[in-house]
CSV table of C-alpha atoms in Angstrom, one decimal:
chain,number,residue,atom,x,y,z
A,1,MET,CA,-33.1,-101.4,-191.1
A,2,ASN,CA,-34.3,-104.7,-192.7
A,3,LYS,CA,-37.6,-105.3,-194.4
A,4,ARG,CA,-39.1,-107.0,-191.4
A,5,THR,CA,-38.1,-104.1,-189.1
A,6,LEU,CA,-39.6,-101.6,-191.6
A,7,LEU,CA,-42.9,-103.5,-191.6
A,8,GLN,CA,-43.0,-103.6,-187.8
A,9,ALA,CA,-42.3,-99.9,-187.7
A,10,ALA,CA,-45.0,-99.1,-190.2
A,11,PHE,CA,-47.4,-101.3,-188.3
A,12,GLY,CA,-46.5,-99.5,-185.1
A,13,VAL,CA,-47.1,-96.1,-186.7
A,14,ALA,CA,-50.5,-97.2,-188.1
A,15,LEU,CA,-51.5,-98.6,-184.7
A,16,ALA,CA,-50.5,-95.4,-183.0
A,17,LEU,CA,-52.5,-93.3,-185.5
A,18,SER,CA,-55.6,-95.5,-185.2
A,19,ALA,CA,-55.6,-95.5,-181.4
A,20,PRO,CA,-56.9,-92.0,-181.0
A,21,ALA,CA,-59.6,-92.7,-183.6
A,22,ILE,CA,-60.7,-95.8,-181.7
A,23,ALA,CA,-60.8,-93.9,-178.4
A,24,HIS,CA,-62.6,-91.1,-180.1
A,25,ALA,CA,-65.2,-93.5,-181.5
A,26,GLU,CA,-66.1,-94.4,-178.0
A,27,ASP,CA,-66.4,-90.8,-176.8
A,28,ALA,CA,-70.2,-90.3,-177.3
A,29,LEU,CA,-71.1,-93.5,-175.4
A,30,ALA,CA,-68.5,-92.9,-172.7
A,31,ARG,CA,-69.7,-89.3,-172.3
A,32,VAL,CA,-73.3,-90.3,-172.0
A,33,LYS,CA,-72.4,-93.1,-169.5
A,34,ALA,CA,-70.3,-90.7,-167.4
A,35,ALA,CA,-73.0,-88.0,-167.3
A,36,GLY,CA,-75.7,-90.6,-166.7
A,37,VAL,CA,-77.9,-88.7,-169.2
A,38,LEU,CA,-78.9,-89.3,-172.9
A,39,LYS,CA,-80.1,-86.1,-174.5
A,40,VAL,CA,-82.8,-86.6,-177.1
A,41,GLY,CA,-84.2,-84.0,-179.5
A,42,THR,CA,-87.8,-84.0,-180.7
A,43,GLU,CA,-90.9,-81.9,-181.3
A,44,THR,CA,-93.9,-82.3,-179.1
A,45,ALA,CA,-96.6,-81.9,-181.7
A,46,PHE,CA,-96.6,-85.3,-183.4
A,47,ALA,CA,-99.2,-87.4,-181.5
A,48,PRO,CA,-99.2,-90.2,-180.6
A,49,PHE,CA,-95.4,-90.4,-180.7
A,50,ASP,CA,-94.7,-87.1,-179.0
A,51,PHE,CA,-97.2,-84.6,-177.6
A,52,VAL,CA,-98.2,-82.6,-174.5
A,53,ASP,CA,-101.2,-84.2,-172.9
A,54,GLU,CA,-104.2,-82.6,-171.2
A,55,ALA,CA,-102.3,-82.5,-167.9
A,56,GLY,CA,-99.4,-80.6,-169.5
A,57,GLU,CA,-97.1,-83.6,-169.5
A,58,HIS,CA,-94.8,-84.8,-172.2
A,59,ALA,CA,-96.3,-88.1,-173.4
A,60,GLY,CA,-96.4,-90.6,-176.3
A,61,LEU,CA,-94.7,-93.7,-177.6
A,62,ASN,CA,-91.3,-91.9,-177.8
A,63,VAL,CA,-91.5,-91.1,-174.1
A,64,ASP,CA,-92.2,-94.7,-173.2
A,65,ALA,CA,-89.7,-96.1,-175.6
A,66,PHE,CA,-86.8,-93.9,-174.5
A,67,ALA,CA,-87.7,-94.6,-170.8
A,68,GLU,CA,-87.0,-98.3,-171.6
A,69,ILE,CA,-83.9,-97.4,-173.6
A,70,GLY,CA,-82.7,-95.4,-170.6
A,71,LYS,CA,-83.2,-98.5,-168.4
A,72,GLU,CA,-81.2,-100.7,-170.8
A,73,LEU,CA,-78.3,-98.2,-170.9
A,74,GLY,CA,-78.5,-97.2,-167.3
A,75,VAL,CA,-79.0,-93.5,-167.9
A,76,LYS,CA,-81.7,-90.9,-167.6
A,77,ILE,CA,-83.4,-89.3,-170.6
A,78,GLU,CA,-83.2,-85.5,-171.0
A,79,TRP,CA,-85.6,-84.1,-173.7
A,80,VAL,CA,-84.8,-81.2,-175.9
A,81,GLU,CA,-87.9,-79.7,-177.6
A,82,LEU,CA,-87.9,-77.6,-180.8
A,83,PRO,CA,-89.8,-77.2,-184.1
A,84,TRP,CA,-89.3,-80.1,-186.5
A,85,ASP,CA,-87.6,-78.1,-189.2
A,86,GLY,CA,-84.9,-77.2,-186.6
A,87,VAL,CA,-84.4,-80.8,-185.3
A,88,PHE,CA,-81.8,-82.0,-187.8
A,89,PRO,CA,-79.7,-78.8,-187.9
A,90,ALA,CA,-79.6,-79.0,-184.0
A,91,LEU,CA,-78.6,-82.7,-184.1
A,92,GLU,CA,-75.7,-81.8,-186.4
A,93,ALA,CA,-74.7,-78.9,-184.2
A,94,GLY,CA,-74.4,-81.3,-181.2
A,95,GLN,CA,-77.3,-79.9,-179.1
A,96,PHE,CA,-78.3,-83.4,-178.2
A,97,ASP,CA,-77.2,-87.0,-178.8
A,98,MET,CA,-79.9,-88.3,-181.1
A,99,VAL,CA,-83.4,-87.6,-182.4
A,100,ALA,CA,-86.6,-89.3,-181.3
A,101,GLY,CA,-89.0,-87.8,-183.9
A,102,PRO,CA,-89.4,-90.4,-185.2
A,103,ALA,CA,-88.7,-89.6,-188.8
A,104,THR,CA,-89.8,-91.4,-192.0
A,105,ILE,CA,-86.9,-93.5,-193.3
A,106,THR,CA,-86.1,-92.0,-196.8
A,107,LYS,CA,-83.2,-92.3,-199.2
A,108,ALA,CA,-82.2,-88.7,-198.8
A,109,ARG,CA,-82.1,-89.0,-195.0
A,110,THR,CA,-80.3,-92.3,-195.0
A,111,GLU,CA,-77.5,-90.7,-197.1
A,112,ARG,CA,-76.9,-88.2,-194.3
A,113,TYR,CA,-78.1,-89.8,-191.0
A,114,ARG,CA,-78.2,-93.2,-189.4
A,115,PHE,CA,-81.6,-94.8,-188.7
A,116,LEU,CA,-82.1,-97.3,-185.9
A,117,SER,CA,-84.5,-100.2,-185.8
A,118,PRO,CA,-87.9,-99.0,-187.0
A,119,VAL,CA,-90.6,-98.5,-184.4
A,120,ALA,CA,-93.7,-98.2,-186.5
A,121,GLU,CA,-95.1,-98.1,-190.0
A,122,ALA,CA,-95.1,-94.6,-191.6
A,123,THR,CA,-97.2,-95.0,-194.8
A,124,VAL,CA,-99.0,-91.8,-195.6
A,125,ALA,CA,-102.8,-91.4,-195.7
A,126,ILE,CA,-105.5,-88.7,-195.6
A,127,LEU,CA,-107.4,-87.2,-192.7
A,128,LYS,CA,-110.6,-85.4,-193.6
A,129,GLY,CA,-113.6,-83.8,-191.8
A,130,ALA,CA,-115.9,-86.4,-190.4
A,131,LYS,CA,-118.9,-85.0,-192.3
A,132,ASP,CA,-117.1,-84.5,-195.6
A,133,GLU,CA,-118.7,-86.8,-198.2
A,134,THR,CA,-116.7,-85.4,-201.1
A,135,ILE,CA,-113.5,-87.3,-200.2
A,136,THR,CA,-114.0,-91.1,-200.2
A,137,LYS,CA,-110.6,-92.1,-201.7
A,138,PRO,CA,-107.2,-90.4,-201.9
A,139,GLU,CA,-107.7,-89.3,-205.5
A,140,ASP,CA,-110.6,-87.0,-204.4
A,141,ILE,CA,-108.1,-84.4,-203.0
A,142,ALA,CA,-107.4,-83.3,-206.6
A,143,GLY,CA,-107.7,-79.6,-206.9
A,144,LYS,CA,-108.1,-79.1,-203.2
A,145,THR,CA,-106.1,-77.6,-200.3
A,146,VAL,CA,-104.4,-80.2,-198.1
A,147,GLY,CA,-102.1,-79.5,-195.2
A,148,ALA,CA,-98.9,-81.3,-194.1
A,149,GLY,CA,-96.0,-80.6,-191.9
A,150,LYS,CA,-93.2,-78.4,-193.1
A,151,ALA,CA,-90.0,-80.2,-194.1
A,152,THR,CA,-91.6,-83.6,-193.6
A,153,ALA,CA,-91.5,-86.8,-195.7
A,154,GLN,CA,-95.3,-86.7,-195.6
A,155,LEU,CA,-95.4,-83.3,-197.4
A,156,ALA,CA,-93.0,-84.6,-200.0
A,157,GLN,CA,-95.2,-87.6,-200.7
A,158,LEU,CA,-98.3,-85.4,-200.8
A,159,GLN,CA,-96.7,-83.2,-203.4
A,160,ALA,CA,-95.6,-86.2,-205.5
A,161,PHE,CA,-99.0,-87.7,-205.3
A,162,GLY,CA,-100.7,-84.4,-206.2
A,163,LYS,CA,-98.7,-84.3,-209.5
A,164,THR,CA,-100.3,-87.6,-210.6
A,165,LEU,CA,-103.9,-86.2,-210.3
A,166,PRO,CA,-106.0,-84.5,-213.0
A,167,GLN,CA,-105.9,-81.2,-211.0
A,168,PRO,CA,-102.9,-80.3,-208.8
A,169,VAL,CA,-103.2,-80.3,-205.0
A,170,ASP,CA,-102.6,-77.1,-203.1
A,171,ALA,CA,-100.2,-78.5,-200.5
A,172,ARG,CA,-100.2,-76.1,-197.6
A,173,GLU,CA,-97.2,-76.3,-195.2
A,174,TYR,CA,-97.5,-76.0,-191.4
A,175,PRO,CA,-94.8,-75.6,-188.8
A,176,ALA,CA,-96.5,-78.5,-186.9
A,177,PHE,CA,-99.3,-81.0,-187.7
A,178,ASN,CA,-101.4,-79.8,-184.8
A,179,GLU,CA,-101.8,-76.5,-186.6
A,180,ALA,CA,-102.9,-78.3,-189.8
A,181,TYR,CA,-105.5,-80.3,-187.7
A,182,ALA,CA,-106.8,-77.1,-186.3
A,183,ASP,CA,-107.3,-75.6,-189.7
A,184,LEU,CA,-109.0,-78.8,-190.9
A,185,ALA,CA,-111.4,-78.6,-188.0
A,186,ALA,CA,-112.1,-75.0,-188.8
A,187,GLY,CA,-112.7,-75.7,-192.5
A,188,ARG,CA,-109.8,-73.7,-193.8
A,189,ILE,CA,-108.4,-76.8,-195.5
A,190,VAL,CA,-110.2,-80.0,-196.6
A,191,ALA,CA,-107.7,-82.6,-195.5
A,192,VAL,CA,-104.3,-83.3,-193.9
A,193,ALA,CA,-101.7,-85.8,-195.2
A,194,ASN,CA,-99.8,-87.6,-192.5
A,195,SER,CA,-98.7,-91.1,-191.6
A,196,LEU,CA,-101.5,-93.5,-190.9
A,197,PRO,CA,-100.7,-94.2,-187.2
A,198,ASN,CA,-100.8,-90.4,-186.5
A,199,ILE,CA,-104.1,-89.6,-188.2
A,200,ALA,CA,-105.7,-92.8,-186.9
A,201,TYR,CA,-104.8,-91.6,-183.4
A,202,VAL,CA,-106.2,-88.1,-184.1
A,203,ALA,CA,-109.5,-89.5,-185.5
A,204,SER,CA,-109.9,-91.9,-182.6
A,205,LYS,CA,-109.7,-89.1,-180.1
A,206,GLN,CA,-112.2,-86.8,-182.0
A,207,PRO,CA,-114.4,-89.0,-184.2
A,208,GLU,CA,-117.0,-86.4,-184.4
A,209,ILE,CA,-114.6,-84.0,-186.1
A,210,PHE,CA,-112.1,-86.2,-188.1
A,211,ALA,CA,-112.2,-89.3,-190.2
A,212,VAL,CA,-109.5,-91.4,-192.0
A,213,VAL,CA,-109.6,-91.9,-195.7
A,214,THR,CA,-108.5,-95.4,-196.8
A,215,PRO,CA,-106.5,-96.9,-198.4
A,216,PRO,CA,-103.2,-95.0,-197.7
A,217,PHE,CA,-101.8,-93.4,-200.8
A,218,GLY,CA,-98.1,-93.3,-199.9
A,219,GLN,CA,-95.5,-95.9,-200.5
A,220,LYS,CA,-95.0,-98.3,-197.6
A,221,SER,CA,-92.4,-96.8,-195.2
A,222,TYR,CA,-91.3,-96.9,-191.6
A,223,PHE,CA,-90.5,-94.6,-188.7
A,224,GLY,CA,-87.1,-94.7,-187.0
A,225,PHE,CA,-85.0,-92.9,-184.4
A,226,ILE,CA,-82.1,-91.0,-185.8
A,227,GLY,CA,-78.4,-90.3,-185.1
A,228,THR,CA,-75.5,-88.9,-187.1
A,229,LYS,CA,-73.0,-90.8,-189.1
A,230,LYS,CA,-70.1,-89.2,-187.2
A,231,ALA,CA,-67.6,-91.8,-186.1
A,232,ASP,CA,-67.7,-90.7,-182.4
A,233,ASP,CA,-71.5,-91.3,-182.3
A,234,GLN,CA,-71.5,-94.9,-183.5
A,235,ALA,CA,-70.7,-96.7,-180.3
A,236,LEU,CA,-73.6,-94.9,-178.6
A,237,LEU,CA,-76.0,-95.6,-181.5
A,238,ASP,CA,-74.9,-99.3,-181.5
A,239,ALA,CA,-75.9,-99.4,-177.8
A,240,VAL,CA,-79.3,-97.8,-178.5
A,241,GLN,CA,-79.9,-100.1,-181.4
A,242,ALA,CA,-79.1,-103.2,-179.3
A,243,ALA,CA,-81.5,-101.9,-176.6
A,244,LEU,CA,-84.3,-101.4,-179.2
A,245,VAL,CA,-83.9,-104.9,-180.6
A,246,LYS,CA,-84.1,-106.3,-177.1
A,247,ILE,CA,-87.2,-104.2,-176.3
A,248,LYS,CA,-88.9,-105.4,-179.5
A,249,GLY,CA,-87.8,-109.0,-178.9
A,250,ASP,CA,-89.3,-109.3,-175.4
A,251,GLY,CA,-92.7,-107.7,-176.3
A,252,ARG,CA,-92.3,-104.3,-174.7
A,253,MET,CA,-92.4,-102.5,-178.0
A,254,LYS,CA,-95.6,-104.3,-179.1
A,255,ALA,CA,-97.3,-103.4,-175.8
A,256,MET,CA,-96.3,-99.7,-176.4
A,257,GLN,CA,-97.6,-99.8,-179.9
A,258,GLU,CA,-100.9,-101.3,-178.8
A,259,LYS,CA,-101.2,-98.7,-176.1
A,260,TRP,CA,-100.7,-95.7,-178.4
A,261,PHE,CA,-102.0,-96.9,-181.8
A,262,GLY,CA,-104.5,-99.5,-180.8
A,263,THR,CA,-102.6,-102.0,-182.9
A,264,SER,CA,-99.1,-103.3,-183.4
A,265,PHE,CA,-96.7,-103.3,-186.4
A,266,ASP,CA,-94.3,-105.9,-187.7
A,267,THR,CA,-91.1,-103.9,-188.3
A,268,PRO,CA,-87.6,-105.1,-189.2
A,269,ASP,CA,-84.8,-105.1,-186.6
A,270,VAL,CA,-82.6,-103.2,-189.1
A,271,ALA,CA,-83.6,-100.1,-191.0
A,272,PRO,CA,-84.6,-101.3,-194.5
A,273,GLU,CA,-83.5,-99.8,-197.8
A,274,PRO,CA,-86.1,-97.1,-198.3
A,275,ALA,CA,-88.3,-97.1,-201.5
A,276,PHE,CA,-88.2,-93.3,-202.0
């Protein structure tokens, strides 16, 4: 066998070996298209992104955004609800195709997961009681008990910020932010640390109970939808990414942001390198 024949044979073997991988990489998208259903995991205690409204219906920016994504992909959306600290393990276990959340884009998360085009700003701020005059700036939470969601980037930033203050912050963890808001309203804690869009929404709904402390104390960050880095998920995530960019480009995302936040955010089309 001459050198040219050997090279051709080697190329043929390489091509044969790569073919299953290429086909496999299309499996997630092909499966979703064939089923006509995109399964999305989330928690429903993260208003205004995901929550159960007064009529008992699943509502929020995520619901509206994925409805548009479903239209672009030609599929229906099937929601899978579970506590936030169980969302990522369930994603890795294949219980659904991707996560709505959305989640704050952090260095630790980008090492393990793929983030799609950001849908809102996620910078962390403080929510306090409306009549509380002892907290007028973020530094005033020194030595006080402040709530945040368990296993969230907001909790991590609260803990980091607390270490810079003269007195440490007692960061109390909650399974869901709604429980933290309830404890704040009941006076069991003095504040809640969450992303500015979330607490601005909560304060706007109950201004007699809650107020936002400005400016935000966290580093500027963004929220994004999440998928795995598994090869067979990438074609599907590419399709969702393209749908998101289209939705942002034609003004649909801006309209949804204004509907749920009362304002809109300039967010990059591609998930940026996180600062923390």
